[in-house]
Amino acid sequence: MKESSILQINHLKKSYEDGLAVLKDVSFSMEKGEVVVIVGPSGCGKSTFLRCLNLLESVDSGEILLNGKDILKDRKEAYAVRQKIGMVFQSYELFPHMTILENVVLAPCLVQKREKAQAVLEAEKLLERVGLLEKRDAYPRQLSGGQKQRAAIVRSLIMHPELLLLDEITAALDPEMVREVLQVVLELARDGMTMLIVTHEMEFARAVADRVIFMDGGCIVEENAPEEFFQYPKSERAKQFLNTFHYEALEI
Amino acid sequence: MQSLGMQVLFQGTNFLRLLQGLWVSLKIAVISMALSILLGIFLGIIMNSKKKWVKALCRIYLEIVRIMPQLVLLFLVYFGASKHLGMNLSGELSAVIVFTFWGTAEMGDLVRSALISIPKHQYESGYALGMTERQVFLRIIIPQTIRRLIPSIMNLLTRMIKTTSLVVLIGVVEVVKVGKQIIDASRFTTPSAAFWVYGMIFFLYFAVCFPFSKAAAILERKLRD
């Protein structure tokens, strides 16, 4: 384990109540400022893995070290831990009864007890950055999917997380809106945000990742640099998986 | 003017008395409803408990309210309390107790299902921001639940206003009873009084209930997300 690891996971295991194993001994680590993309077929446990990191799921055994401290040890610390680990979901989940600005400033004021005026100022700055400043007083239902997802990213960012988890954030979007969201993520990566990303957008994965992890059947099957992984995957299963993204005209 | 019975409505203080009767009905309904909303929110939260015996207890309560006609409940509380518990409850208080008992059950069931209908992810995105369970509940879940419930609350309120007509039978003088008194008093002078008095009562109920159902419809349209 290197000194600078922001996140270190040792032998993480989880199974559902019916005994079905979702995560079978997952170990891996991340450096500060690194962007790691997890790809893999549906049901391979990649989303569950992210949810475990944010303590939304319980685990059977293993360690999750955030800055060297095991976050699984003390469940009472969960609230403090989640402030350091931001998470954005597939279905955006903005709070429908609040305006965009209220959505963004709720947690800083309530959880971090920051001053409202200061939080609003920062929220406006962040909203401007993702091109949503003019929507500050709109309600989530008045926004497009892409706009909602950008607002959800801002809602996480304002908490100044040390690590951002993105769980298939474009999976529910219409194709023409995927780009505007991924553009924001690319900019964050450029600014040095530490991110762990689950996605099905292979082009995007290739562009944003420092490292790609391929998961299948609850295990990490392959870990590789993006160019290597997409061009010359080492494992047979990764090859098969990547092939499913290629289409060739059927010969008749 | 003998043929027109309408003037009976405006003889002496008749009209004022009708309004006072209406006020009694409205008072019982609104107080009961306010209590029902408060208690019903608690009940709804409790009903989602995972404990089996809590669920069973709530179930029994709900079934009792469903099976028993409100009139039987009124008799039970009004006469039962004085005969068996030695408590002399006023008719109005008994009515409020019964209507709250009924309303809490209905509200509880509504709150329970509204709480279930809030997607799990709403809780999770609150937690993911570092909020505690309490904060998530008070700031995210409850406000959304109440919004969803507004139409049903209005509906229950109008049903309660209408059902207050039963309280005549435990001696509360509300609008229907006042009407009856007016009709009886003018039986010989104005035989057609019944038509006018009950007609007026019809409009009074309408005037009270209509704004509530209208408001419910508007809110329902506005809060759809």
CSV table of C-alpha atoms in Angstrom, one decimal:
chain,number,residue,atom,x,y,z
A,1,MET,CA,0.0,0.0,0.0
A,2,LYS,CA,1.4,3.4,-1.0
A,3,GLU,CA,1.4,6.3,1.3
A,4,SER,CA,-0.7,8.6,-0.8
A,5,SER,CA,-3.6,6.2,-1.3
A,6,ILE,CA,-6.8,8.1,-0.7
A,7,LEU,CA,-8.8,4.9,-0.9
A,8,GLN,CA,-7.6,1.4,-0.2
A,9,ILE,CA,-10.0,-1.6,-0.3
A,10,ASN,CA,-9.0,-5.0,1.2
A,11,HIS,CA,-10.8,-8.2,0.5
A,12,LEU,CA,-14.3,-6.7,0.3
A,13,LYS,CA,-17.0,-9.4,0.3
A,14,LYS,CA,-20.7,-9.0,0.1
A,15,SER,CA,-23.6,-11.3,-0.5
A,16,TYR,CA,-27.3,-10.7,-0.5
A,17,GLU,CA,-29.7,-12.2,2.0
A,18,ASP,CA,-30.4,-15.2,-0.2
A,19,GLY,CA,-26.7,-16.1,0.0
A,20,LEU,CA,-25.9,-14.9,-3.6
A,21,ALA,CA,-22.4,-13.5,-3.6
A,22,VAL,CA,-22.2,-10.0,-5.3
A,23,LEU,CA,-18.7,-9.1,-4.4
A,24,LYS,CA,-16.2,-11.9,-4.0
A,25,ASP,CA,-13.0,-10.6,-2.5
A,26,VAL,CA,-12.5,-7.2,-4.1
A,27,SER,CA,-9.2,-5.4,-3.4
A,28,PHE,CA,-7.9,-2.2,-5.0
A,29,SER,CA,-6.6,1.2,-4.2
A,30,MET,CA,-6.7,4.7,-5.6
A,31,GLU,CA,-4.4,7.7,-5.5
A,32,LYS,CA,-5.4,11.2,-4.8
A,33,GLY,CA,-6.4,12.9,-8.1
A,34,GLU,CA,-6.8,9.7,-9.9
A,35,VAL,CA,-9.7,8.9,-12.2
A,36,VAL,CA,-10.7,5.2,-12.2
A,37,VAL,CA,-13.4,3.9,-14.4
A,38,ILE,CA,-15.1,0.6,-13.7
A,39,VAL,CA,-16.7,-1.2,-16.6
A,40,GLY,CA,-18.3,-4.6,-16.9
A,41,PRO,CA,-21.5,-6.4,-17.8
A,42,SER,CA,-24.8,-5.7,-16.0
A,43,GLY,CA,-25.0,-7.4,-12.7
A,44,CYS,CA,-21.3,-7.8,-12.2
A,45,GLY,CA,-21.4,-5.9,-8.9
A,46,LYS,CA,-19.9,-2.6,-10.0
A,47,SER,CA,-22.8,-0.5,-8.8
A,48,THR,CA,-23.1,-2.4,-5.6
A,49,PHE,CA,-19.3,-1.9,-5.1
A,50,LEU,CA,-19.8,1.9,-5.4
A,51,ARG,CA,-22.8,1.8,-3.0
A,52,CYS,CA,-20.6,-0.1,-0.4
A,53,LEU,CA,-18.0,2.7,-0.6
A,54,ASN,CA,-20.6,5.2,0.4
A,55,LEU,CA,-22.0,2.9,3.1
A,56,LEU,CA,-25.4,2.6,1.4
A,57,GLU,CA,-24.9,-1.1,1.5
A,58,SER,CA,-23.6,-3.3,4.3
A,59,VAL,CA,-20.7,-5.6,3.6
A,60,ASP,CA,-19.9,-9.0,5.0
A,61,SER,CA,-16.2,-8.6,5.5
A,62,GLY,CA,-13.2,-6.7,4.4
A,63,GLU,CA,-11.8,-3.2,4.9
A,64,ILE,CA,-12.4,0.2,3.2
A,65,LEU,CA,-9.7,2.6,4.2
A,66,LEU,CA,-10.3,6.2,3.4
A,67,ASN,CA,-7.1,8.1,4.1
A,68,GLY,CA,-5.9,5.1,6.0
A,69,LYS,CA,-8.9,4.9,8.3
A,70,ASP,CA,-11.3,2.0,8.1
A,71,ILE,CA,-14.7,3.5,7.5
A,72,LEU,CA,-16.5,0.2,8.2
A,73,LYS,CA,-15.4,0.1,11.8
A,74,ASP,CA,-17.6,2.8,13.3
A,75,ARG,CA,-21.1,3.0,11.7
A,76,LYS,CA,-21.8,6.2,13.7
A,77,GLU,CA,-19.1,7.9,11.6
A,78,ALA,CA,-21.1,7.1,8.5
A,79,TYR,CA,-22.4,10.7,8.3
A,80,ALA,CA,-18.9,12.2,8.5
A,81,VAL,CA,-17.6,9.7,5.9
A,82,ARG,CA,-20.3,10.4,3.4
A,83,GLN,CA,-19.5,14.1,3.5
A,84,LYS,CA,-16.0,13.2,2.2
A,85,ILE,CA,-17.3,10.8,-0.4
A,86,GLY,CA,-19.8,12.4,-2.8
A,87,MET,CA,-22.1,10.3,-4.9
A,88,VAL,CA,-24.1,11.0,-8.0
A,89,PHE,CA,-26.8,8.5,-9.1
A,90,GLN,CA,-28.2,7.3,-12.3
A,91,SER,CA,-31.6,8.8,-11.7
A,92,TYR,CA,-30.3,12.2,-10.5
A,93,GLU,CA,-32.7,12.2,-7.6
A,94,LEU,CA,-32.9,16.0,-7.1
A,95,PHE,CA,-35.4,16.8,-4.3
A,96,PRO,CA,-38.5,17.7,-6.3
A,97,HIS,CA,-40.0,20.1,-3.7
A,98,MET,CA,-37.0,22.4,-3.8
A,99,THR,CA,-35.6,24.7,-6.4
A,100,ILE,CA,-32.2,23.9,-7.9
A,101,LEU,CA,-30.5,26.4,-5.7
A,102,GLU,CA,-32.2,25.0,-2.6
A,103,ASN,CA,-31.2,21.5,-3.6
A,104,VAL,CA,-27.6,22.6,-3.8
A,105,VAL,CA,-27.4,24.6,-0.6
A,106,LEU,CA,-29.4,22.3,1.6
A,107,ALA,CA,-26.6,20.0,2.6
A,108,PRO,CA,-23.9,22.6,3.2
A,109,CYS,CA,-26.2,24.6,5.5
A,110,LEU,CA,-27.8,21.6,7.3
A,111,VAL,CA,-24.9,19.2,7.5
A,112,GLN,CA,-21.8,21.3,7.4
A,113,LYS,CA,-23.5,24.2,9.2
A,114,ARG,CA,-22.1,26.7,6.7
A,115,GLU,CA,-23.5,30.2,6.4
A,116,LYS,CA,-26.3,30.4,4.0
A,117,ALA,CA,-25.1,33.5,2.1
A,118,GLN,CA,-21.7,31.9,1.6
A,119,ALA,CA,-23.2,28.6,0.5
A,120,VAL,CA,-25.4,30.4,-2.0
A,121,LEU,CA,-22.5,32.3,-3.4
A,122,GLU,CA,-20.5,29.1,-4.0
A,123,ALA,CA,-23.6,27.4,-5.4
A,124,GLU,CA,-24.1,30.1,-7.9
A,125,LYS,CA,-20.5,29.9,-8.9
A,126,LEU,CA,-20.7,26.1,-9.4
A,127,LEU,CA,-24.0,26.4,-11.2
A,128,GLU,CA,-22.5,28.9,-13.6
A,129,ARG,CA,-19.7,26.6,-14.3
A,130,VAL,CA,-22.0,23.9,-15.5
A,131,GLY,CA,-24.2,26.4,-17.3
A,132,LEU,CA,-27.2,26.3,-15.0
A,133,LEU,CA,-27.1,29.7,-13.3
A,134,GLU,CA,-30.3,30.9,-15.0
A,135,LYS,CA,-32.1,27.8,-13.7
A,136,ARG,CA,-31.3,28.5,-10.1
A,137,ASP,CA,-34.9,29.2,-9.2
A,138,ALA,CA,-36.4,26.5,-11.4
A,139,TYR,CA,-37.8,23.3,-10.0
A,140,PRO,CA,-36.3,19.9,-11.0
A,141,ARG,CA,-39.4,19.0,-13.1
A,142,GLN,CA,-38.8,22.0,-15.3
A,143,LEU,CA,-35.3,20.8,-16.3
A,144,SER,CA,-34.2,18.3,-18.9
A,145,GLY,CA,-32.5,15.1,-17.8
A,146,GLY,CA,-29.0,16.4,-18.7
A,147,GLN,CA,-29.6,19.6,-16.7
A,148,LYS,CA,-30.9,17.7,-13.7
A,149,GLN,CA,-27.8,15.5,-13.8
A,150,ARG,CA,-25.5,18.5,-14.0
A,151,ALA,CA,-27.4,20.0,-11.0
A,152,ALA,CA,-26.9,16.8,-9.1
A,153,ILE,CA,-23.2,16.9,-9.7
A,154,VAL,CA,-23.1,20.4,-8.4
A,155,ARG,CA,-25.0,19.3,-5.3
A,156,SER,CA,-22.3,16.8,-4.6
A,157,LEU,CA,-19.4,19.2,-5.4
A,158,ILE,CA,-20.5,21.9,-3.0
A,159,MET,CA,-19.7,19.5,-0.1
A,160,HIS,CA,-16.1,19.5,-1.2
A,161,PRO,CA,-15.8,15.7,-1.3
A,162,GLU,CA,-12.3,14.2,-1.4
A,163,LEU,CA,-13.7,11.4,-3.6
A,164,LEU,CA,-16.6,11.5,-6.0
A,165,LEU,CA,-18.5,8.3,-7.0
A,166,LEU,CA,-20.4,8.5,-10.2
A,167,ASP,CA,-22.9,5.6,-10.7
A,168,GLU,CA,-23.9,5.3,-14.4
A,169,ILE,CA,-24.8,9.0,-14.4
A,170,THR,CA,-25.7,9.0,-18.1
A,171,ALA,CA,-27.6,5.7,-18.3
A,172,ALA,CA,-31.0,7.3,-17.9
A,173,LEU,CA,-30.3,10.2,-20.4
A,174,ASP,CA,-31.3,10.7,-24.0
A,175,PRO,CA,-28.3,10.3,-26.2
A,176,GLU,CA,-28.0,14.0,-27.1
A,177,MET,CA,-27.8,14.9,-23.4
A,178,VAL,CA,-25.0,12.5,-22.5
A,179,ARG,CA,-22.3,14.8,-23.9
A,180,GLU,CA,-23.2,17.8,-21.8
A,181,VAL,CA,-23.0,15.8,-18.6
A,182,LEU,CA,-19.8,14.0,-19.5
A,183,GLN,CA,-18.2,17.3,-20.5
A,184,VAL,CA,-18.6,18.4,-16.9
A,185,VAL,CA,-17.0,15.2,-15.6
A,186,LEU,CA,-14.1,15.7,-18.0
A,187,GLU,CA,-13.5,19.2,-16.7
A,188,LEU,CA,-13.6,17.9,-13.1
A,189,ALA,CA,-11.0,15.3,-14.0
A,190,ARG,CA,-8.8,18.0,-15.5
A,191,ASP,CA,-9.1,20.0,-12.3
A,192,GLY,CA,-7.7,17.0,-10.4
A,193,MET,CA,-10.9,15.6,-8.8
A,194,THR,CA,-10.5,12.1,-7.5
A,195,MET,CA,-13.2,10.1,-9.1
A,196,LEU,CA,-14.4,6.5,-9.3
A,197,ILE,CA,-16.8,6.1,-12.2
A,198,VAL,CA,-19.1,3.3,-13.3
A,199,THR,CA,-20.2,3.8,-16.9
A,200,HIS,CA,-21.3,2.1,-20.1
A,201,GLU,CA,-19.9,4.9,-22.3
A,202,MET,CA,-16.7,3.3,-23.5
A,203,GLU,CA,-15.5,6.3,-25.5
A,204,PHE,CA,-15.9,8.4,-22.4
A,205,ALA,CA,-14.2,5.9,-20.2
A,206,ARG,CA,-11.3,5.9,-22.6
A,207,ALA,CA,-11.1,9.7,-22.6
A,208,VAL,CA,-11.4,10.3,-18.8
A,209,ALA,CA,-9.8,7.3,-17.2
A,210,ASP,CA,-6.3,7.1,-15.7
A,211,ARG,CA,-7.0,3.5,-15.1
A,212,VAL,CA,-9.7,1.1,-16.2
A,213,ILE,CA,-11.0,-1.8,-14.0
A,214,PHE,CA,-13.0,-4.5,-15.6
A,215,MET,CA,-15.3,-6.4,-13.3
A,216,ASP,CA,-17.2,-9.6,-13.9
A,217,GLY,CA,-19.0,-11.9,-11.6
A,218,GLY,CA,-18.2,-9.9,-8.5
A,219,CYS,CA,-14.4,-9.9,-9.1
A,220,ILE,CA,-11.9,-7.5,-10.6
A,221,VAL,CA,-10.9,-9.4,-13.7
A,222,GLU,CA,-8.6,-6.9,-15.2
A,223,GLU,CA,-6.9,-3.6,-14.2
A,224,ASN,CA,-5.2,-1.7,-17.0
A,225,ALA,CA,-4.3,1.6,-18.5
A,226,PRO,CA,-7.2,2.7,-20.8
A,227,GLU,CA,-5.3,2.5,-24.1
A,228,GLU,CA,-4.1,-0.9,-23.3
A,229,PHE,CA,-7.5,-2.1,-22.0
A,230,PHE,CA,-9.5,-1.0,-25.0
A,231,GLN,CA,-6.9,-2.0,-27.6
A,232,TYR,CA,-5.4,-5.1,-26.2
A,233,PRO,CA,-7.4,-6.5,-23.3
A,234,LYS,CA,-5.5,-9.1,-21.5
A,235,SER,CA,-8.3,-11.3,-20.3
A,236,GLU,CA,-10.7,-13.3,-22.6
A,237,ARG,CA,-13.8,-12.1,-20.8
A,238,ALA,CA,-12.8,-8.4,-21.3
A,239,LYS,CA,-12.3,-9.1,-25.0
A,240,GLN,CA,-15.8,-10.7,-25.2
A,241,PHE,CA,-17.3,-7.8,-23.3
A,242,LEU,CA,-15.7,-5.1,-25.5
A,243,ASN,CA,-16.8,-7.0,-28.6
A,244,THR,CA,-20.4,-6.5,-27.6
A,245,PHE,CA,-19.9,-2.8,-28.3
A,246,HIS,CA,-18.9,-3.4,-31.9
A,247,TYR,CA,-21.4,-3.9,-34.6
A,248,GLU,CA,-20.7,-5.3,-38.0
A,249,ALA,CA,-23.1,-5.7,-40.8
A,250,LEU,CA,-24.3,-9.2,-41.1
A,251,GLU,CA,-23.3,-10.9,-44.3
A,252,ILE,CA,-26.2,-12.4,-46.1
B,1,MET,CA,-97.5,35.1,0.7
B,2,GLN,CA,-98.9,31.9,2.3
B,3,SER,CA,-98.0,29.9,-0.8
B,4,LEU,CA,-94.4,30.9,-0.7
B,5,GLY,CA,-92.6,29.3,2.2
B,6,MET,CA,-89.3,30.9,1.5
B,7,GLN,CA,-89.7,33.7,4.0
B,8,VAL,CA,-89.5,31.2,6.8
B,9,LEU,CA,-85.7,31.2,6.2
B,10,PHE,CA,-85.5,34.9,7.1
B,11,GLN,CA,-88.1,35.0,9.9
B,12,GLY,CA,-86.6,36.2,13.2
B,13,THR,CA,-83.1,34.8,13.7
B,14,ASN,CA,-83.7,31.7,11.6
B,15,PHE,CA,-81.0,32.3,9.1
B,16,LEU,CA,-78.5,33.2,11.7
B,17,ARG,CA,-79.4,30.1,13.6
B,18,LEU,CA,-78.8,28.0,10.5
B,19,LEU,CA,-75.4,29.6,10.1
B,20,GLN,CA,-74.6,28.9,13.8
B,21,GLY,CA,-75.6,25.3,13.2
B,22,LEU,CA,-73.3,25.1,10.2
B,23,TRP,CA,-70.5,26.6,12.3
B,24,VAL,CA,-70.9,23.7,14.8
B,25,SER,CA,-70.6,21.2,12.0
B,26,LEU,CA,-67.6,22.9,10.6
B,27,LYS,CA,-65.9,23.3,14.0
B,28,ILE,CA,-66.2,19.6,14.7
B,29,ALA,CA,-64.9,18.6,11.3
B,30,VAL,CA,-62.0,21.0,11.2
B,31,ILE,CA,-60.8,20.3,14.8
B,32,SER,CA,-61.1,16.6,14.1
B,33,MET,CA,-59.3,16.9,10.8
B,34,ALA,CA,-56.4,18.9,12.3
B,35,LEU,CA,-56.0,16.3,15.0
B,36,SER,CA,-56.3,13.5,12.5
B,37,ILE,CA,-53.5,14.9,10.3
B,38,LEU,CA,-51.1,15.2,13.3
B,39,LEU,CA,-51.9,11.8,14.7
B,40,GLY,CA,-52.2,10.2,11.3
B,41,ILE,CA,-48.6,11.2,10.3
B,42,PHE,CA,-47.4,9.5,13.4
B,43,LEU,CA,-49.6,6.5,12.8
B,44,GLY,CA,-48.4,6.3,9.2
B,45,ILE,CA,-44.8,6.3,10.3
B,46,ILE,CA,-45.5,3.7,12.9
B,47,MET,CA,-47.4,1.5,10.4
B,48,ASN,CA,-44.2,1.2,8.3
B,49,SER,CA,-42.4,-0.3,11.3
B,50,LYS,CA,-40.8,-3.7,10.7
B,51,LYS,CA,-42.1,-5.1,14.0
B,52,LYS,CA,-44.8,-7.6,13.5
B,53,TRP,CA,-46.9,-6.8,16.6
B,54,VAL,CA,-46.9,-3.1,15.8
B,55,LYS,CA,-48.2,-3.9,12.3
B,56,ALA,CA,-50.8,-6.2,13.7
B,57,LEU,CA,-52.0,-3.7,16.2
B,58,CYS,CA,-52.3,-1.0,13.5
B,59,ARG,CA,-54.2,-3.4,11.3
B,60,ILE,CA,-56.7,-4.2,14.0
B,61,TYR,CA,-57.3,-0.5,14.6
B,62,LEU,CA,-57.8,0.1,10.9
B,63,GLU,CA,-60.2,-2.7,10.6
B,64,ILE,CA,-62.3,-1.6,13.6
B,65,VAL,CA,-62.6,1.9,12.0
B,66,ARG,CA,-63.6,0.4,8.7
B,67,ILE,CA,-66.1,-2.1,10.0
B,68,MET,CA,-67.9,0.2,12.5
B,69,PRO,CA,-70.4,2.7,11.2
B,70,GLN,CA,-69.5,6.1,12.5
B,71,LEU,CA,-72.9,6.3,14.2
B,72,VAL,CA,-72.2,3.2,16.3
B,73,LEU,CA,-68.9,4.8,17.3
B,74,LEU,CA,-70.7,7.9,18.3
B,75,PHE,CA,-73.2,6.0,20.5
B,76,LEU,CA,-70.4,4.0,22.0
B,77,VAL,CA,-68.4,7.0,23.1
B,78,TYR,CA,-71.3,9.3,24.0
B,79,PHE,CA,-73.5,6.8,25.9
B,80,GLY,CA,-70.8,4.2,26.7
B,81,ALA,CA,-68.6,6.7,28.4
B,82,SER,CA,-71.4,8.0,30.7
B,83,LYS,CA,-72.8,4.5,31.4
B,84,HIS,CA,-69.7,2.5,31.9
B,85,LEU,CA,-66.9,5.0,32.7
B,86,GLY,CA,-69.1,7.5,34.6
B,87,MET,CA,-67.8,10.3,32.3
B,88,ASN,CA,-70.2,12.9,31.2
B,89,LEU,CA,-68.8,13.9,27.8
B,90,SER,CA,-70.6,16.6,25.9
B,91,GLY,CA,-72.0,15.7,22.5
B,92,GLU,CA,-69.5,17.9,20.7
B,93,LEU,CA,-66.5,16.4,22.5
B,94,SER,CA,-67.7,12.9,21.8
B,95,ALA,CA,-68.1,13.8,18.1
B,96,VAL,CA,-64.5,15.2,18.0
B,97,ILE,CA,-63.2,12.0,19.7
B,98,VAL,CA,-65.0,9.7,17.2
B,99,PHE,CA,-64.1,11.8,14.1
B,100,THR,CA,-60.5,12.0,15.2
B,101,PHE,CA,-60.5,8.2,15.8
B,102,TRP,CA,-61.8,7.7,12.3
B,103,GLY,CA,-59.7,10.3,10.6
B,104,THR,CA,-56.5,9.2,12.2
B,105,ALA,CA,-57.0,5.7,10.8
B,106,GLU,CA,-57.7,7.0,7.3
B,107,MET,CA,-54.8,9.5,7.5
B,108,GLY,CA,-52.5,6.9,8.9
B,109,ASP,CA,-53.2,4.6,6.0
B,110,LEU,CA,-52.7,7.4,3.5
B,111,VAL,CA,-49.5,8.5,5.1
B,112,ARG,CA,-48.2,5.0,5.1
B,113,SER,CA,-48.8,4.5,1.4
B,114,ALA,CA,-47.4,7.9,0.6
B,115,LEU,CA,-44.2,7.2,2.5
B,116,ILE,CA,-43.8,3.9,0.6
B,117,SER,CA,-44.3,5.7,-2.7
B,118,ILE,CA,-41.3,8.0,-2.2
B,119,PRO,CA,-38.5,6.3,-4.1
B,120,LYS,CA,-35.6,4.7,-2.1
B,121,HIS,CA,-33.2,6.9,-4.0
B,122,GLN,CA,-34.6,10.0,-2.4
B,123,TYR,CA,-33.5,8.7,1.0
B,124,GLU,CA,-30.2,7.6,-0.4
B,125,SER,CA,-29.3,10.9,-2.1
B,126,GLY,CA,-29.9,12.6,1.2
B,127,TYR,CA,-27.7,10.1,3.0
B,128,ALA,CA,-25.0,10.5,0.3
B,129,LEU,CA,-24.9,14.2,1.2
B,130,GLY,CA,-24.1,13.3,4.8
B,131,MET,CA,-27.5,13.9,6.2
B,132,THR,CA,-28.7,12.0,9.2
B,133,GLU,CA,-31.9,9.8,9.1
B,134,ARG,CA,-33.7,12.5,11.0
B,135,GLN,CA,-32.7,15.3,8.6
B,136,VAL,CA,-33.6,13.2,5.6
B,137,PHE,CA,-37.0,12.5,7.1
B,138,LEU,CA,-37.8,16.0,8.1
B,139,ARG,CA,-36.4,17.9,5.2
B,140,ILE,CA,-36.9,15.5,2.2
B,141,ILE,CA,-39.4,12.8,2.9
B,142,ILE,CA,-42.1,14.5,5.0
B,143,PRO,CA,-42.5,17.6,2.8
B,144,GLN,CA,-42.9,15.4,-0.3
B,145,THR,CA,-45.3,13.1,1.5
B,146,ILE,CA,-47.5,16.1,2.6
B,147,ARG,CA,-47.6,17.4,-0.9
B,148,ARG,CA,-48.8,14.1,-2.2
B,149,LEU,CA,-51.5,13.9,0.5
B,150,ILE,CA,-53.1,17.3,0.1
B,151,PRO,CA,-55.8,16.1,-2.3
B,152,SER,CA,-56.7,13.1,0.0
B,153,ILE,CA,-56.7,15.4,3.0
B,154,MET,CA,-59.2,17.7,1.3
B,155,ASN,CA,-61.3,14.7,0.3
B,156,LEU,CA,-61.4,13.4,3.8
B,157,LEU,CA,-62.2,16.8,5.2
B,158,THR,CA,-65.3,17.2,3.0
B,159,ARG,CA,-66.4,13.7,3.9
B,160,MET,CA,-66.1,14.7,7.6
B,161,ILE,CA,-68.1,17.8,7.1
B,162,LYS,CA,-70.9,15.8,5.6
B,163,THR,CA,-70.8,13.1,8.2
B,164,THR,CA,-71.2,15.6,11.0
B,165,SER,CA,-74.9,15.4,10.2
B,166,LEU,CA,-74.9,12.2,12.3
B,167,VAL,CA,-74.1,14.1,15.5
B,168,VAL,CA,-77.8,15.2,15.8
B,169,LEU,CA,-78.3,11.7,17.2
B,170,ILE,CA,-76.2,12.4,20.2
B,171,GLY,CA,-77.9,15.7,20.9
B,172,VAL,CA,-75.6,18.1,19.2
B,173,VAL,CA,-77.5,21.0,17.6
B,174,GLU,CA,-75.8,21.4,14.3
B,175,VAL,CA,-77.2,22.7,11.0
B,176,VAL,CA,-79.5,19.8,10.2
B,177,LYS,CA,-81.0,19.9,13.7
B,178,VAL,CA,-81.5,23.6,13.6
B,179,GLY,CA,-83.3,23.1,10.3
B,180,LYS,CA,-85.5,20.5,11.9
B,181,GLN,CA,-86.4,22.9,14.7
B,182,ILE,CA,-87.3,25.6,12.3
B,183,ILE,CA,-89.5,23.3,10.3
B,184,ASP,CA,-91.2,22.0,13.4
B,185,ALA,CA,-91.8,25.5,14.7
B,186,SER,CA,-93.5,26.6,11.5
B,187,ARG,CA,-95.4,23.4,10.8
B,188,PHE,CA,-98.8,25.1,10.9
B,189,THR,CA,-97.9,28.6,9.6
B,190,THR,CA,-95.7,27.4,6.7
B,191,PRO,CA,-96.3,23.8,5.7
B,192,SER,CA,-93.8,24.0,2.9
B,193,ALA,CA,-90.9,25.1,5.2
B,194,ALA,CA,-89.2,21.7,4.9
B,195,PHE,CA,-88.5,22.2,1.2
B,196,TRP,CA,-86.9,25.6,1.7
B,197,VAL,CA,-85.0,24.8,4.8
B,198,TYR,CA,-83.5,21.6,3.5
B,199,GLY,CA,-82.8,23.3,0.2
B,200,MET,CA,-81.0,26.0,2.1
B,201,ILE,CA,-79.0,23.4,4.0
B,202,PHE,CA,-78.1,21.8,0.8
B,203,PHE,CA,-76.6,25.0,-0.4
B,204,LEU,CA,-74.8,25.7,2.9
B,205,TYR,CA,-73.1,22.3,2.7
B,206,PHE,CA,-72.2,23.0,-0.9
B,207,ALA,CA,-70.8,26.4,-0.1
B,208,VAL,CA,-68.6,24.9,2.6
B,209,CYS,CA,-67.4,21.8,0.7
B,210,PHE,CA,-67.0,23.2,-2.8
B,211,PRO,CA,-64.1,25.5,-2.0
B,212,PHE,CA,-62.3,22.6,-0.4
B,213,SER,CA,-62.7,20.2,-3.4
B,214,LYS,CA,-61.9,23.0,-5.8
B,215,ALA,CA,-58.7,23.8,-3.8
B,216,ALA,CA,-57.8,20.1,-3.8
B,217,ALA,CA,-58.2,20.0,-7.6
B,218,ILE,CA,-56.0,23.0,-8.1
B,219,LEU,CA,-53.4,21.9,-5.7
B,220,GLU,CA,-53.4,18.4,-7.4
B,221,ARG,CA,-52.7,20.0,-10.7
B,222,LYS,CA,-50.1,22.4,-9.4
B,223,LEU,CA,-48.0,19.9,-7.3
B,224,ARG,CA,-47.8,17.2,-9.9
B,225,ASP,CA,-44.1,16.8,-10.7
